[in-house]
Amino acid sequence: MYNSKITGLGYYVPDNVVTNDDLSKVMDTNDEWIRERTGIEERRHIIKGEDTTTSMGVKAAKIAIERSGIDKNDIDFIVFATLSPDYYFPGPGVLVQRDLGIGTVGALDVRNQCSGFVYGISVADQYIKSGMYKNILVIGSEVHSTGLDMSTRGRGVSVIFGDGAGAAILSREEDTAKGILSTHLHSEGQHAEELALIAPGMGKRWVTDIIDEKDPNDESYFPYMNGQFVFKNAVVRFSEVIKEGLAKNNLEATDINMLVPHQANLRIAQFIQKKFGLEDEQVYNNIMKYGNTTAASIPIALTEAWEQGKVKEGDLVVLAAFGSGFTWGSAIIKW
Ligand code: UT7
């Protein structure tokens, strides 16, 4: 038996900073509302033509590979989590394989939106635990800015999301007391449409609709979120899935050194912090700078926490996410 261990981390965000005041120039919103309700002060938007979900993922991956000390050709498998792929198909996993210039290793695309990175490392962890692979590249990357409704109609969603990418190398760890101890995944499709982008799809809003209809009042091409309903579910599921992970490993909340929650809303993170009795320095938040970057939010936050020396050898690190699907999950890691 093996465990997997995170041996390298990296992130990349575009240079283009978009402040709350910038948004208030294009829609009816204001800095006070956004800060109070979400904690967000600014986010990054790509410059169109300069970056894509894949290119940002590749930039983050290169840093993670270098820090892990492996050669890129030692990567056995790629897992790419995103809700904003460059193409409808193929997914960005194969584009990373091409752009990194590595051999014909498998490349898996993971959906699962805000939980995508936790799902991704769970998949990678199983492959490593089974002995099938030794080094797996897991990426979470998103471009939201090109798909948001930037009119007042879309303000409940568009002020929240930002662009960016994070990546991790998971490598085989022979000491099973170290590394990823367990992962816990859940879904509840009953609420699929409460946080969703309905079109284009092959279900209700076909791709040909885009070409044929061009209806300016059709909102199905923009992300929709029933904010309060999602919020209420998020606080419950975050708590449950963290408790589940701790219980599985006979641990208590007092054993946690660092919680890295998906950056959905600062108020959600603060609620969870209070619920588990954690100090400010035991929860890493950066939603203030980047907004909600869905699948990228945990690897960006984890990389920053690690860079700042807040995640150290021997620490108990908990990752937790909740989002569209609904899907949610946690990872319990002995660093
Ligand atoms: O990452 C995936 C998981 N996502 C989450 O967990 C997000 C969960 N939900 C939330 O974080 C919050 O529900 C939001 C931040 C999205 C919204 O905050 P809220 O406190 O639930 O506000 P609300 O949607 O109830 O809207 C309150 C008011 C409304 O006006 P009325 O109807 O009271 O007149 C909105 O129209 O705020 C208005 N509003 C805005 N005003 C200024 C909505 N968006 C904006 C805006 N600027 N950007």
Coordinates of C-alpha atoms in Angstrom, one line a residue, residues 41 123 133 140 179 182 185 188 204 277 291 314:
E41 CA -12.2 43.3 -3.2
V123 CA -9.0 10.3 -8.4
Y133 CA 0.9 5.5 -11.2
G140 CA -7.7 23.3 -11.6
G179 CA 0.2 12.4 2.6
S182 CA -8.6 10.1 2.9
L185 CA -16.9 13.0 -2.2
E188 CA -27.0 15.8 -4.9
K204 CA -32.5 21.7 -23.5
G277 CA -13.3 26.7 16.7
G291 CA -12.9 36.2 -6.1
G314 CA 3.7 17.2 9.8

